[in-house]
JSON list of C-alpha atoms in Angstrom, two decimals:
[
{"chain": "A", "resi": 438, "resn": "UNK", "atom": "CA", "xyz": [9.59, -7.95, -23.99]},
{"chain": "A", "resi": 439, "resn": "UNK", "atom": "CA", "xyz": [7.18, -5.79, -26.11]},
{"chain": "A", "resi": 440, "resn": "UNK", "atom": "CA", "xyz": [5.36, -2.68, -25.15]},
{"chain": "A", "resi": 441, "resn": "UNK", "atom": "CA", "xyz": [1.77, -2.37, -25.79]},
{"chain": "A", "resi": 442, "resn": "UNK", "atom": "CA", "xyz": [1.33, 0.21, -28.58]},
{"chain": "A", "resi": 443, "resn": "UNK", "atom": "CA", "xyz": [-1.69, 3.22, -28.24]},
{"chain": "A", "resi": 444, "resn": "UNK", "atom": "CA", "xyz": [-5.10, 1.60, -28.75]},
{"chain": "A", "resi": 445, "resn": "UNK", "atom": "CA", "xyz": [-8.76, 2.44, -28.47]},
{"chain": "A", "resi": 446, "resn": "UNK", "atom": "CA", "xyz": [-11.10, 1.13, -25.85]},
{"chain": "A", "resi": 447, "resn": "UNK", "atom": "CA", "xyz": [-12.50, -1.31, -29.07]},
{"chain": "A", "resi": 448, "resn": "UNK", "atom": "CA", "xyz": [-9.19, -2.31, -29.42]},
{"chain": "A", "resi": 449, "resn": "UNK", "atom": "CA", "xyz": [-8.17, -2.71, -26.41]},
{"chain": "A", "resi": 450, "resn": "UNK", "atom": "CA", "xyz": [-11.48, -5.11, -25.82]},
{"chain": "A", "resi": 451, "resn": "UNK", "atom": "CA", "xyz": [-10.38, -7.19, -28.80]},
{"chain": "A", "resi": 452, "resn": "UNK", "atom": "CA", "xyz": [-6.99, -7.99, -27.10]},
{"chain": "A", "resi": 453, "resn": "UNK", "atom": "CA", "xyz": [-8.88, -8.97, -23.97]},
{"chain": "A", "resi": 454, "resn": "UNK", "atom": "CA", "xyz": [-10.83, -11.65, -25.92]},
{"chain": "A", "resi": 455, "resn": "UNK", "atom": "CA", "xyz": [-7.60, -12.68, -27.85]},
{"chain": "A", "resi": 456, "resn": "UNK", "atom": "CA", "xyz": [-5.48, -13.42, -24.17]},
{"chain": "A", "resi": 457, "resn": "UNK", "atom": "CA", "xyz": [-8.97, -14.50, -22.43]},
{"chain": "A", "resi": 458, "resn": "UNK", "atom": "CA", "xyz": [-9.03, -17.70, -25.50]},
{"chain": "A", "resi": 459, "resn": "UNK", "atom": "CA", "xyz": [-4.78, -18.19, -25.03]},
{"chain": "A", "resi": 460, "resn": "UNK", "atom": "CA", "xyz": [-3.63, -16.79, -28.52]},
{"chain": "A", "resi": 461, "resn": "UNK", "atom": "CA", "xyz": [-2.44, -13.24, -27.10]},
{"chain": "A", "resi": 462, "resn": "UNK", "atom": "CA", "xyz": [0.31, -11.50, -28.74]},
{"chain": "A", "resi": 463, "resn": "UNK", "atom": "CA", "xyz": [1.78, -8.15, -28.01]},
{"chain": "A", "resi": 464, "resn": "UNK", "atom": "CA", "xyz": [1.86, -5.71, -31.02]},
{"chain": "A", "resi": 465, "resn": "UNK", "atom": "CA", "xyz": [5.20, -4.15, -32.00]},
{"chain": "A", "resi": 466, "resn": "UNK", "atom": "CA", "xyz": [7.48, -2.35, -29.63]},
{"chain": "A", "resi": 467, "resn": "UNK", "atom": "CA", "xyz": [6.55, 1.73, -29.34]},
{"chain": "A", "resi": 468, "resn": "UNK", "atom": "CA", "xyz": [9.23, 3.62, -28.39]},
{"chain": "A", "resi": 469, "resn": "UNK", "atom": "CA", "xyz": [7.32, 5.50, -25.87]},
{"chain": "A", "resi": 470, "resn": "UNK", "atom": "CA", "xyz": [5.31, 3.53, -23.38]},
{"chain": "A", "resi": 471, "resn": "UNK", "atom": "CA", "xyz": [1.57, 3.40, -23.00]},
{"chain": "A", "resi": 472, "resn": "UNK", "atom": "CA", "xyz": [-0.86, 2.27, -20.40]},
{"chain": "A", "resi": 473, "resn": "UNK", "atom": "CA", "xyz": [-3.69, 1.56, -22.02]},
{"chain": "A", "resi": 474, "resn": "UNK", "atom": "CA", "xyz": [-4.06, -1.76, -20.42]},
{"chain": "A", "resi": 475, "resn": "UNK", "atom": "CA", "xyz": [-3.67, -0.12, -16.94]},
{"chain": "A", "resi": 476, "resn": "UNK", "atom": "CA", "xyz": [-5.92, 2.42, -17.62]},
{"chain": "A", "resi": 477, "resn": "UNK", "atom": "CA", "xyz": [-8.77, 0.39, -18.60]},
{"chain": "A", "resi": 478, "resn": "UNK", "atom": "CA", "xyz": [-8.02, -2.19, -15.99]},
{"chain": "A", "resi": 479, "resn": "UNK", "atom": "CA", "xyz": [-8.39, 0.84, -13.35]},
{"chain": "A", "resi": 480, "resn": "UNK", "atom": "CA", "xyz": [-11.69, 1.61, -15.13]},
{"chain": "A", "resi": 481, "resn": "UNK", "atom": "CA", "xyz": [-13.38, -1.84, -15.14]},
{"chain": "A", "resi": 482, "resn": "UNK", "atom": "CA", "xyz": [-12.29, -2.53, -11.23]},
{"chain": "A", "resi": 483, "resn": "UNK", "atom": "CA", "xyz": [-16.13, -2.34, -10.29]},
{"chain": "A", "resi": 484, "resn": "UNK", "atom": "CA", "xyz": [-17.50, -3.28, -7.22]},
{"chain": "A", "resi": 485, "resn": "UNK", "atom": "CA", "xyz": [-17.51, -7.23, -7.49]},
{"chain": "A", "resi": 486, "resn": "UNK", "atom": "CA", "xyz": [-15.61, -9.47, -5.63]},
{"chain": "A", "resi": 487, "resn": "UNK", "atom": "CA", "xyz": [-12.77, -11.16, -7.70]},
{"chain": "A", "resi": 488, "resn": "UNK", "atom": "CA", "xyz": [-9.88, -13.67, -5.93]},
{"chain": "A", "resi": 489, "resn": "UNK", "atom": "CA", "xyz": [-6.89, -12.85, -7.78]},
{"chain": "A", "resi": 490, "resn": "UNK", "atom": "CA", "xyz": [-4.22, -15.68, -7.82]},
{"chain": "A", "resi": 491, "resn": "UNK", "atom": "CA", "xyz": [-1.17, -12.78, -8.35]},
{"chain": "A", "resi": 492, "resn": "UNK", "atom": "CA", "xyz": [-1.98, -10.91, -4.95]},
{"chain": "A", "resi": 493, "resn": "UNK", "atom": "CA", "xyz": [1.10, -10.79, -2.61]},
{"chain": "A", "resi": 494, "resn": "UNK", "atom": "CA", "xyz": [-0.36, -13.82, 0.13]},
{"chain": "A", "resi": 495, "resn": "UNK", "atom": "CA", "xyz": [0.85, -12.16, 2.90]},
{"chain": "A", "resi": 496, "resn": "UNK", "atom": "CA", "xyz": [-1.18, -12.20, 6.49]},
{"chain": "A", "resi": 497, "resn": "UNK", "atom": "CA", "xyz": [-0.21, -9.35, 8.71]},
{"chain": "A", "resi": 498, "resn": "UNK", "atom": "CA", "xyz": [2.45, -10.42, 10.84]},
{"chain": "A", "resi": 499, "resn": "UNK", "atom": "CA", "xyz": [1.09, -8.41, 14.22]},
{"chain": "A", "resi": 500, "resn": "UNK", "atom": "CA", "xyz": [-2.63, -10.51, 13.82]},
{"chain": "A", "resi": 501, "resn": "UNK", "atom": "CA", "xyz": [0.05, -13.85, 15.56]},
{"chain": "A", "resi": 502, "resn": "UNK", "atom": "CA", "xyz": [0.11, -11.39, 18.32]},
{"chain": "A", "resi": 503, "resn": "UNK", "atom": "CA", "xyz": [-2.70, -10.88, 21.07]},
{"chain": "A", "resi": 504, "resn": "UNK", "atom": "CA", "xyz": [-3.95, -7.92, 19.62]},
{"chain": "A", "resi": 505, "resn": "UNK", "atom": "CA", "xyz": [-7.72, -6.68, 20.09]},
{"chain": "A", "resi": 506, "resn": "UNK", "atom": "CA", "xyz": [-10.15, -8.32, 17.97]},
{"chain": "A", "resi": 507, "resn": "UNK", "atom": "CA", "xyz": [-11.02, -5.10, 16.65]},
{"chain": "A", "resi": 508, "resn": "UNK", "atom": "CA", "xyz": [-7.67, -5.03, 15.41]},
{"chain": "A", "resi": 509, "resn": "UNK", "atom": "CA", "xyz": [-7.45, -8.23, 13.82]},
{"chain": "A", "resi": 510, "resn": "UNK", "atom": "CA", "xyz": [-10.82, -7.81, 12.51]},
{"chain": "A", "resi": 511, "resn": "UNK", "atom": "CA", "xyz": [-9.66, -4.27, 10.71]},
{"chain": "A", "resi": 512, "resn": "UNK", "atom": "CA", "xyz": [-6.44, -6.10, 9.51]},
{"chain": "A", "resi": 513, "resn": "UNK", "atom": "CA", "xyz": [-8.30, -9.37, 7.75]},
{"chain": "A", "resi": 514, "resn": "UNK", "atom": "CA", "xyz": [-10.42, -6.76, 6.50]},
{"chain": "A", "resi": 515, "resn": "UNK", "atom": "CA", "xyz": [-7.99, -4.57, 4.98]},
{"chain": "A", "resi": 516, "resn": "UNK", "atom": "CA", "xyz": [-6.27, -7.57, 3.40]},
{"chain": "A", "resi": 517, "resn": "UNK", "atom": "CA", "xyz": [-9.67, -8.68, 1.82]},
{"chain": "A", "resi": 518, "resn": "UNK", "atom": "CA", "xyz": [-10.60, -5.21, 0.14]},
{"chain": "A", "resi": 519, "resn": "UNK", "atom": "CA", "xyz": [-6.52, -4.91, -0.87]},
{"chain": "A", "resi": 520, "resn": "UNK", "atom": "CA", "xyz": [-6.68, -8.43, -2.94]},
{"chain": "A", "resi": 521, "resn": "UNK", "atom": "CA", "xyz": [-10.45, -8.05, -4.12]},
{"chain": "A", "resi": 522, "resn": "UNK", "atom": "CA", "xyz": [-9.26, -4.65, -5.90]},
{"chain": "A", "resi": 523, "resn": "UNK", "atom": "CA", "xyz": [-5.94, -6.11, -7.17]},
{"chain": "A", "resi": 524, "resn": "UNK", "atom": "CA", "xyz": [-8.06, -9.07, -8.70]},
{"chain": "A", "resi": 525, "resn": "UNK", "atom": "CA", "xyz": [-10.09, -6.98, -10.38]},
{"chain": "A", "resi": 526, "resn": "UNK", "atom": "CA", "xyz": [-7.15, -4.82, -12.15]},
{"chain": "A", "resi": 527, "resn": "UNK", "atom": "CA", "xyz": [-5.43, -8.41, -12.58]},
{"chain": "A", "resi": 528, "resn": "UNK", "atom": "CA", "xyz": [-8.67, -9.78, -14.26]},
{"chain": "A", "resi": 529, "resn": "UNK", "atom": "CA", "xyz": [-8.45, -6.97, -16.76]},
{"chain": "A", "resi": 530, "resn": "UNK", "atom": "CA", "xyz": [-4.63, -7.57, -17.39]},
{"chain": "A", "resi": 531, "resn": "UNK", "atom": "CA", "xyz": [-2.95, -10.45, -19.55]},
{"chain": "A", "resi": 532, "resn": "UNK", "atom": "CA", "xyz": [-0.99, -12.90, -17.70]},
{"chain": "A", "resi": 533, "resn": "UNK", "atom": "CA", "xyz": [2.66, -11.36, -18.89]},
{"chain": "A", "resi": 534, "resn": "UNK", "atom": "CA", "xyz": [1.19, -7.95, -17.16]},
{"chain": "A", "resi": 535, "resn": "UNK", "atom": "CA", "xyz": [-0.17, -8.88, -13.94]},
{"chain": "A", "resi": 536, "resn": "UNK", "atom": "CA", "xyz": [-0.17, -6.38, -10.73]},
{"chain": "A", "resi": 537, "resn": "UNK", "atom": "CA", "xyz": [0.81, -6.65, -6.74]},
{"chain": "A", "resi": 538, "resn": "UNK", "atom": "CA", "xyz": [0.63, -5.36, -3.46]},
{"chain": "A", "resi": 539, "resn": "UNK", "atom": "CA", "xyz": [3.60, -4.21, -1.17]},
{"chain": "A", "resi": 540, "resn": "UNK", "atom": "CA", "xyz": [3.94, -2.55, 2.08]},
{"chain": "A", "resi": 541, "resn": "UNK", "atom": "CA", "xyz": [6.03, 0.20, 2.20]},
{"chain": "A", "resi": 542, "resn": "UNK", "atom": "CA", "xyz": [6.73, -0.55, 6.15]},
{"chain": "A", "resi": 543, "resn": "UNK", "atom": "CA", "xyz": [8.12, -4.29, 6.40]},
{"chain": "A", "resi": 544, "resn": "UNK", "atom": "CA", "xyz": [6.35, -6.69, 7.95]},
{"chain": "A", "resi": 545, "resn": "UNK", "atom": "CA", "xyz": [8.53, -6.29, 11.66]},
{"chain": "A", "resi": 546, "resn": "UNK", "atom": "CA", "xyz": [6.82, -3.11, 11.94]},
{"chain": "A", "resi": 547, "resn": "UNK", "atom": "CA", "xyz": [3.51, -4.89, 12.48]},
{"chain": "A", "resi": 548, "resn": "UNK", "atom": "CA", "xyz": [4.72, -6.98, 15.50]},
{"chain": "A", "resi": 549, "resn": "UNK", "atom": "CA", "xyz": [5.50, -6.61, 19.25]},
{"chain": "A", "resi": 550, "resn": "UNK", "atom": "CA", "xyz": [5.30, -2.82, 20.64]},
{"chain": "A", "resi": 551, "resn": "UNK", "atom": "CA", "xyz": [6.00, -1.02, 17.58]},
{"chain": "A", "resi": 552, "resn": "UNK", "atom": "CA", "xyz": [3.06, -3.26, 15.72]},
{"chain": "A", "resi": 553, "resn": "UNK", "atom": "CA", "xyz": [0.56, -2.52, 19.25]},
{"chain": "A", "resi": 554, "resn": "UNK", "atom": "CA", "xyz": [1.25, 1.15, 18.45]},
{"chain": "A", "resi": 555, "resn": "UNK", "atom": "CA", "xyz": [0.84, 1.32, 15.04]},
{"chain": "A", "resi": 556, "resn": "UNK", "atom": "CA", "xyz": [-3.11, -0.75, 15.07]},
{"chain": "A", "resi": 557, "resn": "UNK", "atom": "CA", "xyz": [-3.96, 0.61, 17.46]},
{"chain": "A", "resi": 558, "resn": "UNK", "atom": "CA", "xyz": [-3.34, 4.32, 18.89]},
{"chain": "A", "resi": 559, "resn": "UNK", "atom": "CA", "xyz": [-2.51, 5.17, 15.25]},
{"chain": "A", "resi": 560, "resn": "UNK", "atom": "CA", "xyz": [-5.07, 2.61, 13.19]},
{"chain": "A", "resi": 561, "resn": "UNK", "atom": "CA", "xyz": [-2.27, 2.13, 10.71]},
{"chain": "A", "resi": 562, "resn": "UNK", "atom": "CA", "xyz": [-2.52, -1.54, 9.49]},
{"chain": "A", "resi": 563, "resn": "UNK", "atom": "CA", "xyz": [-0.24, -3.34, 6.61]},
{"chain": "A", "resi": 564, "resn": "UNK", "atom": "CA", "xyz": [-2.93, -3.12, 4.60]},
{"chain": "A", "resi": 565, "resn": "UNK", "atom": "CA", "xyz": [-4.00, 0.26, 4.72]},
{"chain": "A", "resi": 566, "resn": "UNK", "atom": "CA", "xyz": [-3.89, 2.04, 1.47]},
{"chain": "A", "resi": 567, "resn": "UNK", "atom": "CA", "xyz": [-0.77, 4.93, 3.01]},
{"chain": "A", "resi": 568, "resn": "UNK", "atom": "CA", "xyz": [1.49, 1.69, 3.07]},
{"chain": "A", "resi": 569, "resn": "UNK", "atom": "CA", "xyz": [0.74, 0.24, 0.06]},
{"chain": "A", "resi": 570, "resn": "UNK", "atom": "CA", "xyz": [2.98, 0.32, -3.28]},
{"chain": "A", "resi": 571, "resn": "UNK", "atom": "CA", "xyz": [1.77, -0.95, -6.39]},
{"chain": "A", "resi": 572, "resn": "UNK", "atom": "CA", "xyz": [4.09, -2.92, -8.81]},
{"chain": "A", "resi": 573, "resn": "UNK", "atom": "CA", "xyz": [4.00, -4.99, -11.84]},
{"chain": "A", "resi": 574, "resn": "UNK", "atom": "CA", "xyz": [4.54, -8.44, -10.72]},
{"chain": "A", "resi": 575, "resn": "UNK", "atom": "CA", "xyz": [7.97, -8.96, -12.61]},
{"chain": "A", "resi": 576, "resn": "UNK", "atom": "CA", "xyz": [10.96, -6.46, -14.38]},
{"chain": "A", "resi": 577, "resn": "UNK", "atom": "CA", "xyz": [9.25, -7.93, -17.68]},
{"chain": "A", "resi": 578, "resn": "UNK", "atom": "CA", "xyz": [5.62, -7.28, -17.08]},
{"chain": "A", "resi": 579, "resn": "UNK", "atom": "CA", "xyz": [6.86, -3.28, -15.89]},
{"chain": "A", "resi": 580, "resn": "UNK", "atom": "CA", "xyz": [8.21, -2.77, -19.19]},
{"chain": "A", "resi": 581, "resn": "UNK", "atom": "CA", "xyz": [5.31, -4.53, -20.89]},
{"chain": "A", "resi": 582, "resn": "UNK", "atom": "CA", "xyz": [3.28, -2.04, -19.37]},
{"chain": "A", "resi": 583, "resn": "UNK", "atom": "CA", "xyz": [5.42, 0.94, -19.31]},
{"chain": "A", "resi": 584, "resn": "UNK", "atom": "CA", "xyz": [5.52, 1.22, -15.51]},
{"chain": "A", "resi": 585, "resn": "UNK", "atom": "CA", "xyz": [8.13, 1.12, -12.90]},
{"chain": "A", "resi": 586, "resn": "UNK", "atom": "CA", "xyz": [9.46, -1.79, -11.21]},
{"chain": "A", "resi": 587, "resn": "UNK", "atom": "CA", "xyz": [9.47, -1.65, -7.10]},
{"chain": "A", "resi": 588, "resn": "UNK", "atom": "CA", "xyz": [11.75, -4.63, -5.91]},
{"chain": "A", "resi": 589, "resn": "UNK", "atom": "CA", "xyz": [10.08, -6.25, -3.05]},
{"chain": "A", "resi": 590, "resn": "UNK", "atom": "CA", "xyz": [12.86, -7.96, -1.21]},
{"chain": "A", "resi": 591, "resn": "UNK", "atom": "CA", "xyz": [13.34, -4.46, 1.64]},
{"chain": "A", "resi": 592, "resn": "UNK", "atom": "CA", "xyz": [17.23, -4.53, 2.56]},
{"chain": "A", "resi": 593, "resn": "UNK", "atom": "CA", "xyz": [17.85, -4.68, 6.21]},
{"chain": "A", "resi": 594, "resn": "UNK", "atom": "CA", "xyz": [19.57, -1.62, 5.77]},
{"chain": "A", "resi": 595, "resn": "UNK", "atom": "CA", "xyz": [16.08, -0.06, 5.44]},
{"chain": "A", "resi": 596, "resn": "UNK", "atom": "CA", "xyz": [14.33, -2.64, 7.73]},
{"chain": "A", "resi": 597, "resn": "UNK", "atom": "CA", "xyz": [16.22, -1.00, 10.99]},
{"chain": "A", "resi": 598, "resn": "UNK", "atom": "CA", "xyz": [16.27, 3.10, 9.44]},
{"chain": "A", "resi": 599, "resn": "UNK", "atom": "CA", "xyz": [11.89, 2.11, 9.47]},
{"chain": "A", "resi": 600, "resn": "UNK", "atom": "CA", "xyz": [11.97, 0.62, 13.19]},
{"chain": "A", "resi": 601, "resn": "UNK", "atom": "CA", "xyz": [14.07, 3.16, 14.55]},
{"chain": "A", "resi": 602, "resn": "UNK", "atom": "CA", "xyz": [11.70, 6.06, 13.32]},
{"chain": "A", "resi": 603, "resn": "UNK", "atom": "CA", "xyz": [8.70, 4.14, 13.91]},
{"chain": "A", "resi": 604, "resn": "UNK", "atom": "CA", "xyz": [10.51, 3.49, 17.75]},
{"chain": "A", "resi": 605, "resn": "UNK", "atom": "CA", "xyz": [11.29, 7.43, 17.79]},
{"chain": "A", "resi": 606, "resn": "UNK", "atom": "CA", "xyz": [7.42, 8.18, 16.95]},
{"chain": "A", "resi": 607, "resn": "UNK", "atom": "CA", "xyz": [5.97, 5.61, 19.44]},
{"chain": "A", "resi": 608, "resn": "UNK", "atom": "CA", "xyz": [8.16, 6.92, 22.30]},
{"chain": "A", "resi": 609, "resn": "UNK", "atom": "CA", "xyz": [6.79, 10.71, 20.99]},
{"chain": "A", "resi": 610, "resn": "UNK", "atom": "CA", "xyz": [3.76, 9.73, 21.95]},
{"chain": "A", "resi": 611, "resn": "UNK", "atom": "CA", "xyz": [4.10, 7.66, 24.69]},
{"chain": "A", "resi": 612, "resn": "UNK", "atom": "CA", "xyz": [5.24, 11.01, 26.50]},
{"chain": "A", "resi": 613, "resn": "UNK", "atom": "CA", "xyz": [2.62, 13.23, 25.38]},
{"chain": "A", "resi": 614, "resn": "UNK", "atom": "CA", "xyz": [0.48, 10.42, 26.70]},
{"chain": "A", "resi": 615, "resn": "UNK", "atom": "CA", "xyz": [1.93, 10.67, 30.25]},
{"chain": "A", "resi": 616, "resn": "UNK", "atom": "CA", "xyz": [2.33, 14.44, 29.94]},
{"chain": "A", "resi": 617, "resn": "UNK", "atom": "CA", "xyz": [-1.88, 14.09, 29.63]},
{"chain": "A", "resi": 618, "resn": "UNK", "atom": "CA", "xyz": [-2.10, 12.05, 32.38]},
{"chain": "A", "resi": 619, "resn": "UNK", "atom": "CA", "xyz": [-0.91, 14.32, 34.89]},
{"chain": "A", "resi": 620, "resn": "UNK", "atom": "CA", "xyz": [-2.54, 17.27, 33.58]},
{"chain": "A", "resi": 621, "resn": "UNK", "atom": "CA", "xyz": [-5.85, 15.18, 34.08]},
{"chain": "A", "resi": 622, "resn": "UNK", "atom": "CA", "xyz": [-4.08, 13.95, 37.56]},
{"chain": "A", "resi": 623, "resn": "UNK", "atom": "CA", "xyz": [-4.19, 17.86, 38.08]},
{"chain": "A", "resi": 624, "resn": "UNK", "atom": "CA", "xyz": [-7.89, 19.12, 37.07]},
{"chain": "A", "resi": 625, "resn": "UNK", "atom": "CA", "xyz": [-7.11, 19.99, 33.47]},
{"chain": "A", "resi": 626, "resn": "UNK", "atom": "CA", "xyz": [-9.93, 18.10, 31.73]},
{"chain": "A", "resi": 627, "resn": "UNK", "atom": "CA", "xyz": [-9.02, 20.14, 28.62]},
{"chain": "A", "resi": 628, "resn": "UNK", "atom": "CA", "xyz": [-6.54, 17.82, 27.53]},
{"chain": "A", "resi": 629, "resn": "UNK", "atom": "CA", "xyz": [-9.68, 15.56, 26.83]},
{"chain": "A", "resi": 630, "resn": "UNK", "atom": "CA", "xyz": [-11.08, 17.44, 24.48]},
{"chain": "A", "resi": 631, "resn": "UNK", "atom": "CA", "xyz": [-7.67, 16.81, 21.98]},
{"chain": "A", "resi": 632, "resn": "UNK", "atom": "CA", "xyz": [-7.78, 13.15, 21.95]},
{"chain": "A", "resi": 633, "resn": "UNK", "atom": "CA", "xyz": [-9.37, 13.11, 18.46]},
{"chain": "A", "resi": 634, "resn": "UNK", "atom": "CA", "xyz": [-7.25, 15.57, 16.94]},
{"chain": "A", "resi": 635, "resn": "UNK", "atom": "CA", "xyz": [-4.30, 14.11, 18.77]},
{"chain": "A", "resi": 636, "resn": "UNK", "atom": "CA", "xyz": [-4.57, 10.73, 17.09]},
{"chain": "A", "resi": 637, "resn": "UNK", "atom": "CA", "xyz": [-5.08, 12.62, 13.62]},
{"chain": "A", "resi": 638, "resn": "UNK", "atom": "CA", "xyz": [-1.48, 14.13, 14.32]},
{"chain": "A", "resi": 639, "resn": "UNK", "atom": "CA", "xyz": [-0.02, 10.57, 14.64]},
{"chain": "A", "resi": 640, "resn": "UNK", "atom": "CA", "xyz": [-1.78, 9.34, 11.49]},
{"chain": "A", "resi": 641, "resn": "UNK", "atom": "CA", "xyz": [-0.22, 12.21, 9.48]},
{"chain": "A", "resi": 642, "resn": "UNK", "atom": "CA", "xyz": [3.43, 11.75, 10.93]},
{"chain": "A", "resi": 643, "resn": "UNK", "atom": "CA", "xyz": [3.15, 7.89, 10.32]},
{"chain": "A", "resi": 644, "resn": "UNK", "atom": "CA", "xyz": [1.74, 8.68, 6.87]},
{"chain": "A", "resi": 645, "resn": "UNK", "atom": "CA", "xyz": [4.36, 10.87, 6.19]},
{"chain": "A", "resi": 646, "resn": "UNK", "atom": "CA", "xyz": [7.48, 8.87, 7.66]},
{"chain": "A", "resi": 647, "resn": "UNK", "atom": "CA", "xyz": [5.56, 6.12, 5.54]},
{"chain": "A", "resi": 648, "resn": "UNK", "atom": "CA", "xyz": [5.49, 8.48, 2.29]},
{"chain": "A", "resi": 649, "resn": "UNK", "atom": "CA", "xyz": [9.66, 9.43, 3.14]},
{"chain": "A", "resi": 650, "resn": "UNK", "atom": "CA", "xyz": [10.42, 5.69, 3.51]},
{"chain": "A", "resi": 651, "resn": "UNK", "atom": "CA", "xyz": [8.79, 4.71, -0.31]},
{"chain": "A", "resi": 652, "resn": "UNK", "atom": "CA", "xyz": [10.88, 7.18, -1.97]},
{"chain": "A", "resi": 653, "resn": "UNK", "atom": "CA", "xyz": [14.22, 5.81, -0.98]},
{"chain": "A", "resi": 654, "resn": "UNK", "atom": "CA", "xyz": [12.93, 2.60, -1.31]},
{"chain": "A", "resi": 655, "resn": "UNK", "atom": "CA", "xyz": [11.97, 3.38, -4.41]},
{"chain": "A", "resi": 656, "resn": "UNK", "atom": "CA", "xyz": [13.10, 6.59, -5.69]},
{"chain": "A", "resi": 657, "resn": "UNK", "atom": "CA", "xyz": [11.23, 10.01, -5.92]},
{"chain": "A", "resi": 658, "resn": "UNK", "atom": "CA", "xyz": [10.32, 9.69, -9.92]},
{"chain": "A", "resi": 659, "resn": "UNK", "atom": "CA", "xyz": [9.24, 6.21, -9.11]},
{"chain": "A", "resi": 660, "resn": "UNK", "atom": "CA", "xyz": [6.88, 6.92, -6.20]},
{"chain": "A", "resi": 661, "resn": "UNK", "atom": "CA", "xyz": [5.39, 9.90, -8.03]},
{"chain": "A", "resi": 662, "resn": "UNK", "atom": "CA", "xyz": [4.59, 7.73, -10.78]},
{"chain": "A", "resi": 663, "resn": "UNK", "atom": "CA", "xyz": [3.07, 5.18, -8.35]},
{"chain": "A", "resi": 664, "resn": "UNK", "atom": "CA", "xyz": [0.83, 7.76, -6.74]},
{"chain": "A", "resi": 665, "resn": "UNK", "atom": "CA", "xyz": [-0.22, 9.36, -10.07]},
{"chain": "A", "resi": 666, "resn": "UNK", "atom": "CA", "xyz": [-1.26, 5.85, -11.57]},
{"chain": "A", "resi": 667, "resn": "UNK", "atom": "CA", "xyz": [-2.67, 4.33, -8.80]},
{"chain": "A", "resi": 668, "resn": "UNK", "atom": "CA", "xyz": [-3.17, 6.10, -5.50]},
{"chain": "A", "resi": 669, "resn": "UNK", "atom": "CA", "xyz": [-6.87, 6.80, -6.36]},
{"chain": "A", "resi": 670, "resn": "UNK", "atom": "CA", "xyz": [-7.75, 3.83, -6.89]},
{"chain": "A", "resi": 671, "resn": "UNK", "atom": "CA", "xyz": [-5.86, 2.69, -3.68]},
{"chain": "A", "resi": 672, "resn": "UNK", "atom": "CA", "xyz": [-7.56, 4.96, -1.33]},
{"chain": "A", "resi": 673, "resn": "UNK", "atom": "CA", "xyz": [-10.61, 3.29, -2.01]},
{"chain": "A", "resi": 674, "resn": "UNK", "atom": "CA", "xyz": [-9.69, 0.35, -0.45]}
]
C-alpha cells in the first residue's frame, strides 16, 4: 500500500475529483508519511449532516436496559453527532482511507449497574467524545494515511481490568453517597451545596481511568498521536 506524498490544497482537490469519478490512484510511496488527506478532511467536516456507510454500527448496549429516557435520549444522540462527524471526514477520504469510531470502555461497561452508574450519576455515555478512539478502518488504509492502527477486537484480559476499576469507582461513590445521607440525616445541609462539584470529580476520575485504559490498549505513542490528530475535532461532538 502507497503513502500519499505532500500536496497542496489544489492538489489535494484534484485527487478528490479523480477518486469521486473511480480512476483514483495513489502517487508514489514517500518515505515519511503525510496527512494531507486527514487534514483537509478535518477541515471540510462542516456543519451538514452526512450518513457515512464506514461508521462502527454499534447501538449502546445499556439503551436494552430500563434506563431513563433522558438517558437513552443523550445516548441516540451521542451516536448521531459521533457518525454525522465521521461521515463527513469519510466523505472527504478515498475509499482505501476511510475512518471509525471505537470506545475505549467495551461495550459491558454500558450495561447493568456499572452501565446505570456511568449514564447517569457520571453522564458518561459510549458515545461521548472521552471514550472515543479514532482509527483508520483497516492496517492498509493506516499506512495509506500515515496514521496508527487501533485493533478493535478489546481482549478479555482488558474487558475485566475496565469492569473492575469501573466496579472500584462506582462503589467510591456509592459510599460518599451514603456518607451524605447521614450528614443530611444529621442537619448538615452543607453537603448540598457539593453535589455539582461532586459529580465533576467523578467525570474527571472516569475520564481519566478512561484516558489510562486507551494507552495500554493502544500504547502511549499511539494515543498521543490519536489525541493530537483528532481530539479537537472529537470534542465537538
Amino acid at each position: 500500500m502507497q503513502r500519499m506524498s505532500t500536496a497542496s490544497v489544489r492538489n489535494f482537490n484534484a485527487i478528490l475529483n479523480r477518486a469521486q469519478v473511480g480512476i483514483f490512484t495513489a502517487p508514489k510511496r514517500s518515505d515519511t508519511p503525510h496527512l494531507t488527506l486527514v487534514k483537509t478532511a478535518l477541515r471540510a467536516a462542516g456543519p451538514q449532516s452526512i450518513p457515512s456507510p464506514q461508521v462502527q454500527n454499534r447501538v449502546d448496549a445499556g439503551l436494552q436496559f430500563s434506563f431513563p429516557k433522558q438517558a437513552r435520549q443523550k445516548a441516540v444522540e451521542l451516536q448521531r453527532r459521533q457518525q454525522a462527524l465521521l461521515g463527513r471526514l469519510n466523505s472527504s477520504l478515498p475509499s482505501q482511507a476511510q475512518l471509525l469510531a471505537l470506545s475505549i470502555l467495551p461495550p459491558e461497561a454500558f450495561q447493568n449497574d456499572i452501565g446505570r452508574f456511568l449514564m447517569l450519576a457520571c453522564n458518561f455515555f459510549a458515545c461521548s467524545p472521552e471514550n472515543t478512539l479514532v482509527t483508520p478502518a483497516t492496517a492498509e488504509a493506516a499506512e495509506f494515511l500515515g496514521l496508527p492502527f487501533i485493533e478493535p477486537q478489546i481482549p478479555d484480559q482488558f474487558i475485566s481490568n475496565t469492569l473492575s476499576k469501573l466496579q472500584w469507582l462506582r462503589e467510591t461513590v456509592i459510599l460518599e453517597h451514603r456518607r451524605t445521607s447521614i450528614a443530611l440525616q444529621q442537619g448538615d445541609l452543607s453537603q448540598l451545596l457539593k453535589s455539582n462539584e461532586r459529580q465533576l470529580a467523578y467525570r474527571q476520575n472516569l475520564t481519566s481511568i478512561a484516558q489510562d485504559l486507551a494507552i495500554a490498549r493502544c500504547s502511549k505513542a499511539t494515543w498521543e498521536d490519536h489525541e493530537r490528530h483528532f481530539r479537537a475535532e472529537i470534542q465537538s461532538v
